[in-house]
Structure formats: structure tokens, C-alpha cells
Coordinates of C-alpha atoms and ligand atoms in Angstrom, one line a residue:
M1415 CA 0.0 0.0 0.0
D1416 CA 1.1 3.6 -0.3
P1417 CA 4.1 4.2 1.9
R1418 CA 3.4 7.9 1.9
T1419 CA 0.3 7.4 4.1
N1420 CA 1.9 4.7 6.3
P1421 CA 0.8 5.7 9.8
Y1422 CA 2.9 3.3 11.9
A1423 CA 5.8 4.8 13.8
P1424 CA 8.5 2.5 15.1
G1425 CA 11.3 4.6 16.7
A1426 CA 12.7 5.7 20.0
G1427 CA 10.2 8.1 21.5
T1428 CA 8.3 8.4 18.3
K1429 CA 4.7 9.4 18.8
P1430 CA 2.4 6.4 18.0
P1431 CA -0.5 6.9 15.6
A1432 CA -2.8 5.7 18.4
L1433 CA -1.7 5.7 22.1
V1434 CA -3.5 2.7 23.6
G1435 CA -3.6 1.1 26.9
R1436 CA -2.2 4.0 28.9
D1437 CA -5.4 5.7 30.1
R1438 CA -4.8 4.9 33.7
Q1439 CA -1.3 6.4 33.7
V1440 CA -2.4 9.5 31.9
E1441 CA -5.3 9.9 34.4
S1442 CA -2.9 9.4 37.4
F1443 CA -0.7 12.2 36.0
D1444 CA -3.7 14.5 35.6
I1445 CA -4.8 13.8 39.2
L1446 CA -1.3 14.5 40.4
L1447 CA -1.1 17.9 38.9
E1448 CA -4.6 18.9 39.8
R1449 CA -4.2 17.8 43.4
L1450 CA -0.9 19.7 43.7
E1451 CA -2.6 22.8 42.2
R1452 CA -5.2 22.6 44.9
G1453 CA -2.6 22.4 47.6
Y1454 CA -3.2 18.7 48.4
A1455 CA -0.4 16.2 48.8
E1456 CA 0.1 13.6 46.1
R1457 CA 2.8 11.2 45.2
S1458 CA 5.0 11.8 42.2
M1459 CA 5.6 9.0 39.7
I1460 CA 8.3 6.7 38.6
I1461 CA 7.6 4.7 35.5
T1462 CA 9.5 1.6 34.8
G1463 CA 9.5 -0.8 32.0
L1464 CA 11.7 -2.6 29.5
R1465 CA 13.0 -0.9 26.4
G1466 CA 10.4 -0.2 23.7
V1467 CA 7.3 -0.3 25.9
G1468 CA 6.5 3.4 25.6
K1469 CA 8.1 5.2 28.6
T1470 CA 9.4 8.1 26.6
V1471 CA 6.2 8.5 24.6
L1472 CA 4.3 8.6 27.9
L1473 CA 6.6 11.3 29.3
D1474 CA 5.9 13.3 26.1
V1475 CA 2.1 12.9 26.6
F1476 CA 2.6 14.1 30.2
K1477 CA 4.5 17.1 29.0
E1478 CA 1.7 18.0 26.6
N1479 CA -0.8 17.7 29.3
A1480 CA 1.2 19.8 31.8
D1481 CA 1.7 22.5 29.1
A1482 CA -2.1 22.5 28.5
R1483 CA -2.6 23.3 32.2
G1484 CA -0.1 26.1 31.9
W1485 CA 2.5 24.4 34.1
A1486 CA 6.2 24.9 33.8
S1487 CA 7.5 21.6 32.5
I1488 CA 11.0 20.6 32.0
E1489 CA 12.2 17.4 30.2
W1490 CA 15.6 15.9 30.5
E1491 CA 17.0 12.6 29.1
V1492 CA 19.7 11.7 31.6
E1493 CA 22.9 10.6 30.1
K1494 CA 25.4 8.5 31.8
S1495 CA 27.9 10.7 33.8
A1496 CA 26.2 13.9 32.6
P1497 CA 27.0 16.9 34.9
F1498 CA 23.9 16.6 37.1
A1499 CA 23.7 19.8 39.1
Q1500 CA 24.8 22.0 36.2
K1501 CA 22.1 20.5 34.1
I1502 CA 19.5 21.1 36.8
A1503 CA 20.5 24.7 36.9
V1504 CA 19.9 25.0 33.1
L1505 CA 16.5 23.3 33.5
A1506 CA 15.6 25.6 36.5
R1507 CA 16.3 28.6 34.4
R1508 CA 14.0 27.3 31.7
A1509 CA 11.3 26.7 34.3
L1510 CA 11.6 30.3 35.7
V1511 CA 10.8 31.8 32.3
Q1512 CA 8.0 29.4 31.7
I1513 CA 6.4 30.4 34.9
A1514 CA 6.3 34.0 33.7
P1515 CA 8.2 36.2 31.3
K1516 CA 10.8 38.3 33.1
N1517 CA 9.0 41.6 32.7
R1518 CA 6.1 40.2 34.7
W1519 CA 8.2 38.8 37.6
G1520 CA 6.9 39.5 41.1
E1521 CA 8.7 39.0 44.3
A1522 CA 8.6 35.2 44.4
L1523 CA 10.1 34.8 40.9
R1524 CA 12.9 37.3 41.6
D1525 CA 13.5 35.4 44.8
A1526 CA 13.7 32.1 42.9
A1527 CA 16.0 33.7 40.4
S1528 CA 18.4 34.7 43.1
V1529 CA 18.3 31.3 44.6
L1530 CA 19.1 29.9 41.2
R1531 CA 22.0 32.3 40.9
S1532 CA 23.3 31.1 44.2
F1533 CA 22.8 27.5 43.2
S1534 CA 24.6 28.0 39.9
L1535 CA 27.6 29.6 41.7
T1536 CA 27.7 26.7 44.2
V1537 CA 27.7 24.0 41.6
R1538 CA 29.9 26.1 39.2
A1539 CA 27.4 26.0 36.4
D1540 CA 28.2 27.9 33.2
G1541 CA 27.7 31.6 33.7
S1542 CA 25.3 31.8 30.8
V1543 CA 22.7 29.9 33.1
T1544 CA 22.0 33.1 35.1
A1545 CA 23.1 35.7 32.5
G1546 CA 20.5 38.4 32.1
L1547 CA 18.5 37.5 35.3
D1548 CA 19.6 40.7 36.9
V1549 CA 19.6 39.4 40.4
D1550 CA 22.2 38.8 43.1
A1551 CA 22.9 35.4 44.5
R1552 CA 20.8 34.8 47.7
R1553 CA 23.2 34.5 50.6
G1554 CA 22.5 31.4 52.8
S1555 CA 20.4 29.7 50.2
A1556 CA 21.5 27.0 47.9
D1557 CA 25.1 27.6 48.9
S1558 CA 25.7 24.9 51.6
G1559 CA 27.7 22.7 49.2
S1560 CA 25.4 19.8 50.1
L1561 CA 23.6 18.8 46.9
S1562 CA 20.4 17.7 48.7
D1563 CA 20.1 20.9 50.7
D1564 CA 20.9 23.2 47.8
L1565 CA 18.6 21.4 45.4
G1566 CA 15.9 21.5 48.0
D1567 CA 16.3 25.3 48.3
L1568 CA 16.1 25.6 44.6
F1569 CA 13.0 23.4 44.2
V1570 CA 11.2 25.2 47.1
A1571 CA 11.9 28.6 45.6
L1572 CA 10.8 27.5 42.2
S1573 CA 7.6 25.9 43.3
K1574 CA 6.7 28.9 45.5
A1575 CA 7.0 31.1 42.5
A1576 CA 4.9 28.8 40.4
K1577 CA 2.3 28.6 43.1
E1578 CA 2.1 32.4 43.2
H1579 CA 1.1 32.1 39.5
G1580 CA -1.5 29.4 40.2
I1581 CA 0.5 26.7 38.5
G1582 CA 3.3 24.2 39.4
V1583 CA 6.5 22.8 38.1
V1584 CA 7.0 19.3 36.8
L1585 CA 10.3 17.7 36.0
L1586 CA 10.2 14.9 33.5
L1587 CA 13.3 12.8 33.7
D1588 CA 13.9 10.0 31.2
E1589 CA 16.5 7.2 31.6
I1590 CA 16.8 7.8 35.3
Q1591 CA 18.7 4.5 35.8
Y1592 CA 21.7 6.6 34.7
L1593 CA 21.4 8.9 37.8
T1594 CA 23.9 8.1 40.5
R1595 CA 22.7 7.1 43.9
D1596 CA 23.8 10.5 45.3
E1597 CA 21.9 12.3 42.5
L1598 CA 18.8 10.3 43.0
E1599 CA 19.0 10.8 46.8
A1600 CA 19.3 14.6 46.3
L1601 CA 16.3 14.6 44.0
I1602 CA 14.2 12.6 46.5
A1603 CA 15.2 14.8 49.4
A1604 CA 14.5 18.0 47.5
L1605 CA 11.1 16.7 46.4
H1606 CA 10.4 15.7 49.9
R1607 CA 11.0 19.3 51.1
C1608 CA 8.4 20.6 48.6
A1609 CA 5.9 17.8 49.5
R1610 CA 6.2 18.7 53.2
R1611 CA 5.2 22.3 52.4
S1612 CA 2.5 21.2 49.9
L1613 CA 4.3 23.1 47.2
P1614 CA 3.3 22.2 43.6
L1615 CA 6.4 20.5 42.3
A1616 CA 6.2 17.0 40.7
L1617 CA 8.9 14.7 39.6
V1618 CA 8.2 12.1 37.0
G1619 CA 11.0 9.7 36.2
A1620 CA 11.1 6.9 33.7
G1621 CA 13.7 4.2 33.4
L1622 CA 14.6 0.5 33.4
P1623 CA 13.0 -1.7 36.0
Q1624 CA 15.8 -1.7 38.6
I1625 CA 14.9 1.8 39.7
P1626 CA 12.3 1.3 42.4
R1627 CA 14.6 -1.0 44.4
L1628 CA 17.4 1.5 44.1
A1629 CA 15.2 4.3 45.3
G1630 CA 13.9 2.2 48.1
E1631 CA 17.3 1.5 49.4
T1632 CA 18.2 5.1 48.9
K1633 CA 15.5 6.6 51.0
S1634 CA 13.1 4.8 53.1
Y1635 CA 10.5 7.5 52.5
S1636 CA 10.6 7.2 48.7
E1637 CA 7.6 4.9 48.9
R1638 CA 5.6 7.7 50.3
L1639 CA 6.8 10.2 47.8
F1640 CA 6.4 8.1 44.6
R1641 CA 3.9 6.0 43.0
F1642 CA 5.8 3.2 41.1
V1643 CA 4.1 2.5 37.8
H1644 CA 5.3 -0.5 35.8
I1645 CA 4.3 -0.5 32.1
G1646 CA 4.8 -3.4 29.9
A1647 CA 3.4 -5.1 26.8
L1648 CA -0.1 -4.2 25.7
D1649 CA -2.8 -6.8 26.4
V1650 CA -4.4 -8.4 23.4
A1651 CA -7.3 -6.0 23.0
D1652 CA -5.0 -3.0 23.2
A1653 CA -2.4 -4.5 20.9
R1654 CA -5.2 -5.1 18.3
D1655 CA -6.3 -1.5 18.7
A1656 CA -2.7 -0.2 18.2
L1657 CA -2.7 -1.8 14.8
L1658 CA -6.4 -1.4 13.8
L1659 CA -7.2 2.1 14.8
P1660 CA -4.6 3.8 12.6
A1661 CA -5.6 1.6 9.7
H1662 CA -9.3 2.2 10.1
E1663 CA -8.7 5.9 10.2
Q1664 CA -7.6 5.6 6.6
G1665 CA -10.3 3.2 5.5
C1666 CA -7.9 0.2 5.6
D1667 CA -8.1 -3.0 7.4
F1668 CA -6.4 -6.3 8.6
E1669 CA -8.0 -9.7 8.4
D1670 CA -8.6 -11.1 11.9
A1671 CA -6.1 -13.9 11.4
A1672 CA -3.5 -11.4 10.3
I1673 CA -3.9 -9.4 13.5
D1674 CA -3.7 -12.6 15.5
L1675 CA -0.4 -13.5 14.0
I1676 CA 1.1 -10.1 14.6
V1677 CA -0.1 -10.0 18.2
E1678 CA 1.4 -13.4 18.8
F1679 CA 4.7 -12.6 17.3
T1680 CA 5.1 -9.2 19.0
E1681 CA 3.6 -10.4 22.3
G1682 CA 2.0 -6.9 22.5
Y1683 CA 5.3 -5.0 22.7
P1684 CA 4.6 -1.5 21.4
Y1685 CA 7.8 -1.1 19.4
F1686 CA 7.3 -4.4 17.7
L1687 CA 3.7 -3.7 16.9
Q1688 CA 4.7 -0.4 15.2
E1689 CA 7.5 -2.1 13.2
Y1690 CA 5.2 -5.0 12.1
G1691 CA 2.5 -2.5 11.1
R1692 CA 4.9 -0.4 9.2
V1693 CA 6.3 -3.3 7.1
A1694 CA 2.8 -4.8 6.6
W1695 CA 1.5 -1.6 5.3
D1696 CA 4.3 -1.0 2.9
E1697 CA 4.5 -4.6 1.6
A1698 CA 0.8 -5.6 1.3
A1699 CA -0.6 -5.0 -2.2
V1700 CA -4.1 -4.1 -1.0
S1701 CA -6.3 -3.8 2.0
P1702 CA -7.3 -5.8 4.0
I1703 CA -3.9 -7.1 4.9
T1704 CA -4.0 -10.9 5.1
A1705 CA -2.4 -13.6 7.2
T1706 CA -0.5 -14.6 4.2
D1707 CA 1.0 -11.1 3.9
V1708 CA 1.9 -11.1 7.5
R1709 CA 3.6 -14.5 7.3
A1710 CA 5.5 -13.6 4.2
I1711 CA 7.0 -10.4 5.6
R1712 CA 8.3 -11.8 8.9
P1713 CA 12.0 -11.9 7.8
L1714 CA 11.7 -8.2 6.8
V1715 CA 10.2 -7.4 10.1
E1716 CA 13.0 -9.2 11.9
A1717 CA 15.6 -7.4 9.8
G1718 CA 13.9 -4.1 10.6
L1719 CA 14.0 -4.8 14.3
D1720 CA 17.6 -6.0 14.3
E1721 CA 18.6 -2.8 12.5
G1722 CA 16.4 -0.2 14.2
F1723 CA 16.0 -1.6 17.7
F1724 CA 18.3 -4.4 18.8
R1725 CA 21.6 -3.6 17.2
V1726 CA 22.0 -0.1 18.8
R1727 CA 21.5 -1.8 22.1
A1728 CA 24.3 -4.3 21.5
E1729 CA 26.6 -1.9 19.8
R1730 CA 28.9 -1.0 22.6
T1731 CA 29.5 -4.5 23.9
T1732 CA 32.7 -6.4 23.8
E1733 CA 32.9 -9.9 22.5
M1734 CA 33.0 -11.4 26.0
E1735 CA 29.9 -9.5 26.9
L1736 CA 28.2 -10.8 23.7
R1737 CA 29.1 -14.3 24.7
Y1738 CA 27.5 -13.7 28.1
L1739 CA 24.4 -12.4 26.4
L1740 CA 24.3 -15.4 24.1
A1741 CA 24.7 -17.8 27.0
M1742 CA 21.7 -16.1 28.7
A1743 CA 19.7 -16.3 25.4
E1744 CA 20.4 -20.0 25.1
L1745 CA 19.0 -20.4 28.6
G1746 CA 15.8 -18.7 27.5
P1747 CA 14.0 -15.3 27.8
Q1748 CA 13.4 -15.5 31.6
P1749 CA 15.7 -14.2 34.3
H1750 CA 18.7 -16.3 35.0
R1751 CA 21.0 -16.9 38.0
A1752 CA 24.5 -15.6 37.7
S1753 CA 25.8 -19.1 38.6
E1754 CA 23.9 -20.7 35.7
V1755 CA 25.2 -18.3 33.1
A1756 CA 28.7 -18.6 34.4
E1757 CA 28.6 -22.3 34.2
R1758 CA 27.4 -22.2 30.6
L1759 CA 30.3 -19.9 29.8
G1760 CA 32.7 -22.4 31.5
R1761 CA 33.7 -19.9 34.2
T1762 CA 33.2 -19.5 37.9
T1763 CA 30.6 -17.1 39.2
P1764 CA 33.2 -14.6 40.5
Q1765 CA 35.0 -14.8 37.1
A1766 CA 31.9 -13.9 35.2
G1767 CA 30.8 -11.3 37.8
P1768 CA 32.5 -8.3 36.2
I1769 CA 31.0 -9.1 32.8
R1770 CA 27.6 -9.2 34.3
S1771 CA 28.1 -5.9 36.1
R1772 CA 29.2 -4.2 33.0
L1773 CA 26.2 -5.4 31.1
I1774 CA 24.0 -4.0 33.9
D1775 CA 25.9 -0.8 33.8
K1776 CA 25.3 -0.5 30.1
G1777 CA 21.6 -1.0 30.6
L1778 CA 21.4 -4.3 28.8
L1779 CA 20.6 -6.4 31.8
Y1780 CA 18.8 -5.6 35.1
T1781 CA 18.5 -7.5 38.3
P1782 CA 14.8 -8.3 39.0
S1783 CA 15.9 -9.7 42.4
Y1784 CA 19.1 -10.8 44.1
A1785 CA 21.3 -13.0 42.1
L1786 CA 19.1 -12.9 39.0
A1787 CA 19.6 -11.0 35.8
A1788 CA 17.3 -10.5 32.9
F1789 CA 17.3 -8.7 29.5
T1790 CA 16.1 -5.1 29.5
V1791 CA 15.2 -5.5 25.9
P1792 CA 12.2 -7.7 25.2
Q1793 CA 12.9 -10.7 22.9
F1794 CA 16.6 -10.0 23.1
D1795 CA 17.1 -13.7 23.4
R1796 CA 15.7 -14.3 20.0
Y1797 CA 17.9 -11.5 18.6
M1798 CA 21.0 -13.0 20.1
L1799 CA 20.2 -16.5 18.8
R1800 CA 19.5 -15.4 15.2
T1801 CA 22.4 -12.9 14.9
H1802 CA 25.2 -14.1 17.1
G1803 CA 25.1 -17.9 16.8
E1804 CA 28.6 -17.8 15.3
L1805 CA 30.1 -16.9 18.7
R1806 CA 29.1 -20.3 19.9
R1807 CA 30.6 -22.1 16.9
E1808 CA 33.9 -20.3 17.3
E1809 CA 34.1 -21.4 20.8
K1810 CA 34.1 -25.1 20.0
Ligands
ADP2902 N1 0.7 3.0 24.1 C1 1.2 2.8 22.9 N2 0.5 2.3 21.9 C2 1.1 2.1 20.7 N3 2.3 2.3 20.4 C3 3.1 2.8 21.4 C4 2.6 3.0 22.7 N4 3.6 3.5 23.4 C5 4.7 3.5 22.6 N5 4.5 3.1 21.4 C6 5.4 2.9 20.3 O1 6.5 2.1 20.8 C7 7.8 2.6 20.4 C8 8.7 2.8 21.6 O2 8.3 3.8 22.4 P1 9.3 4.5 23.4 O3 8.5 5.6 24.2 O4 10.5 5.0 22.7 O5 9.6 3.3 24.4 P2 10.7 3.3 25.6 O6 10.9 4.7 26.0 O7 10.0 2.6 26.7 O8 11.9 2.6 25.2 C9 7.5 3.8 19.6 O9 7.6 3.5 18.2 C10 6.1 4.3 19.9 O10 5.4 4.8 18.8
MG2903 MG1 12.8 5.7 26.1

């Protein structure tokens, strides 16, 4: 069919033609902002899930909704070893001018600007962060040198200013598994200070599934500050909708059996649904797309996934790490004990430990519970088996 009108959208953070199965999360976010606006306490959110389930897309939807409410909203995709405090300073500056343009600043905003200036000096942020704010640094505020305390001063000042304008501030942080423990701890403590004063500041983080445990260890009160929301594959009805709604919109259709096959192959994972839909649309001659079409294009779909989804994940791995991943893949898609994988590699558990740690560090594995590790990428086992089988043969 005509590729020019192909609605499907596989890609990192690419807006899907139909966002399905996330009504509850969107509603929770709405309630969060509304309650904070009214001065009630409400827990912020941490969204966890494997790669390709739609975390980034959900954060984007949250941002749109926050914008529609007139809130100041700042998004940041955390990168590994990014300068944290300096980045927060840049984001805070952005929030300040979102709350109100400078020529309409009242006392609370000027106050927040001077706290930001103080914070920027303390963390040695680039001078451009506070250039043009025309305020002096606030003595005794955000200058203690303790990241938690200084960040708390900054968040409190920002949210007070927002409150004066009848809105709030929401921070949307993606890939939060890359925050260090200290950074996460500082964020939680700063958020806690706002929460205690019923100030309208919300923090929404998204990341790989090991986060809640980390946060739990980090601060015992994180459970009271955050609602942990796990998102995963879509259920069958939603997965069908993800494919059918965009097609119907254009007067096209899939045979029932065709949809069944796609849902079965993709297991309802959003990225895979978009990729299958995209290839099916391009390759099918006419609507409705049939089961025969769907079967015939499977190799193309797999090639598309390898290229666009899996390969980038495996790119920065060493051969030894790939062998580790392959050993896991051979054991199956479920979580595996470190000892089992080591044994399969012909090593002792302590010998294989550093490889496992590096893979966790690189975001390819996570630890669902003690001693277990699982792939952060759905169906990664299939990918390893179909593309890296040669590693096994070389071994023998
Ligand atoms: N609720 C959904 N319904 C249909 N497709 C979705 C949904 N959420 C995400 N997608 C699609 O899945 C893919 C991955 O989304 P993304 O937000 O990048 O995932 P993550 O951040 O969890 O890795 C994108 O192509 C997006 O269009
Ligand atoms: Mg993402």
C-alpha cells in the first residue's frame, strides 16, 4: 500500500498513531497535577519498563498535558555521567521563564532567580545559566555545598514562585537509571521538602526496572513520595487497537487472522507492533492485509527490528559481553541466576561477575531480584540467537 500514508511509527520516543492502553497512567498524572494545584499532597511517579514499551512516549504525553494546564514543565533525558547539578541549573532557568516572562516577575520569581544564581555559583554552572537574570545570589540559600540541601532550596523557591502564579513545576526525567545514587538521593530529598510544604512540584521519572529497588534503598520515604508504575506489553485488545485504529482511520483493514499473527509474534510490545504494522502496510498490495501477507514479511520485520531496535543496544559491547548475552539467550528469555550463566560460559561465578556488572551498567541487563539478571530489551534472546550464533561455533 502507499508508503506515503503509512501511519505506523517505530522509533525511540516516536509518537504512535494511536496511544492505547495507557489511560490509567495519563489519568494518574492528571490527578497528580490537579491535586498539587489545589494544595493537596500527592505522590510523584516513577515509570519503569523494558525498552520499547513506551516510557518516553508517555513522558511526552505528560508534558503536553502539563503544558495544556499552563504548568512549567522541563524534560531531561539523563545521560550517563552527565554533569547533574549544572544540568538542573539550566532546567531551572527554563522553568523560571516558563512560569512568567521576566518583565512580569513578582517577588517570588525574583527570589527564585536569586536562589538559582546562588545554586549556579555553588555548583559552578556555566555563567550563561543566570546571565540576564539581573539578580544577586541569595546568601544562605543553595550555597551549603550539600547537593540535597541546595537542590531543596532551589526546588522550594521555584515551586513557591509557580504557586504564586496558580501553577506548578513538573520535572520529567527520562532514563533515570543513569542517575547516580547521590543524585537520586538529592532529588528525592529535594522533592520531599516541597511535598512537606504542599508546594506544587512534581517529579516524574522513567527508566529501566531496577529503579524502584534503588530508590527504596536510597531513602526509606521514597515509597511515600512516589507511585511506582510499571508499564509493559499491551494486552491483546489494546495490541489489536494499536494496529487497527490507525488503519481504520484511513479506511484500511487487517484480516482477523493477520492481526492474531502479529499480536502473537510481537507479544504486544509497542515497538514491535509499530514495526510490524509499518512493514505490513508497505508490503501488502491491497487492504485488507491478510495472514499470508503477515507471514511472508516476517523476515523483513525481523531485519527491521535488528537494524532499528536491537543492534543499537548491542553496539557498545565487547565480544566477551556478547558471549555472556548469548549464554543467557540460550538459557531462555526469563531471568537467570549468575551461577547458571557462568557455568554455561565455562567460568566460575566470580570470574563472570565483572562481565555481568558491565552489562547491567550498560543498561542491557537488570536485576529483578538478588542473584538474578534479565534482559532489559524484550525478545533480546531471539535476537542473540538469530544474529550471534557464530560466537558459539567459534568457541568449539
Ligand atoms: N501506548 C502505545 N501504543 C502504541 N504504540 C506505542 C505506545 N507507546 C509507545 N508506542 C510505540 O512504541 C515505540 C517505543 O516507544 P518509546 O516511548 O520509545 O519506548 P521506551 O521509551 O519505553 O523505550 C515507539 O515506536 C512508539 O510509537
Ligand atoms: Mg525511552
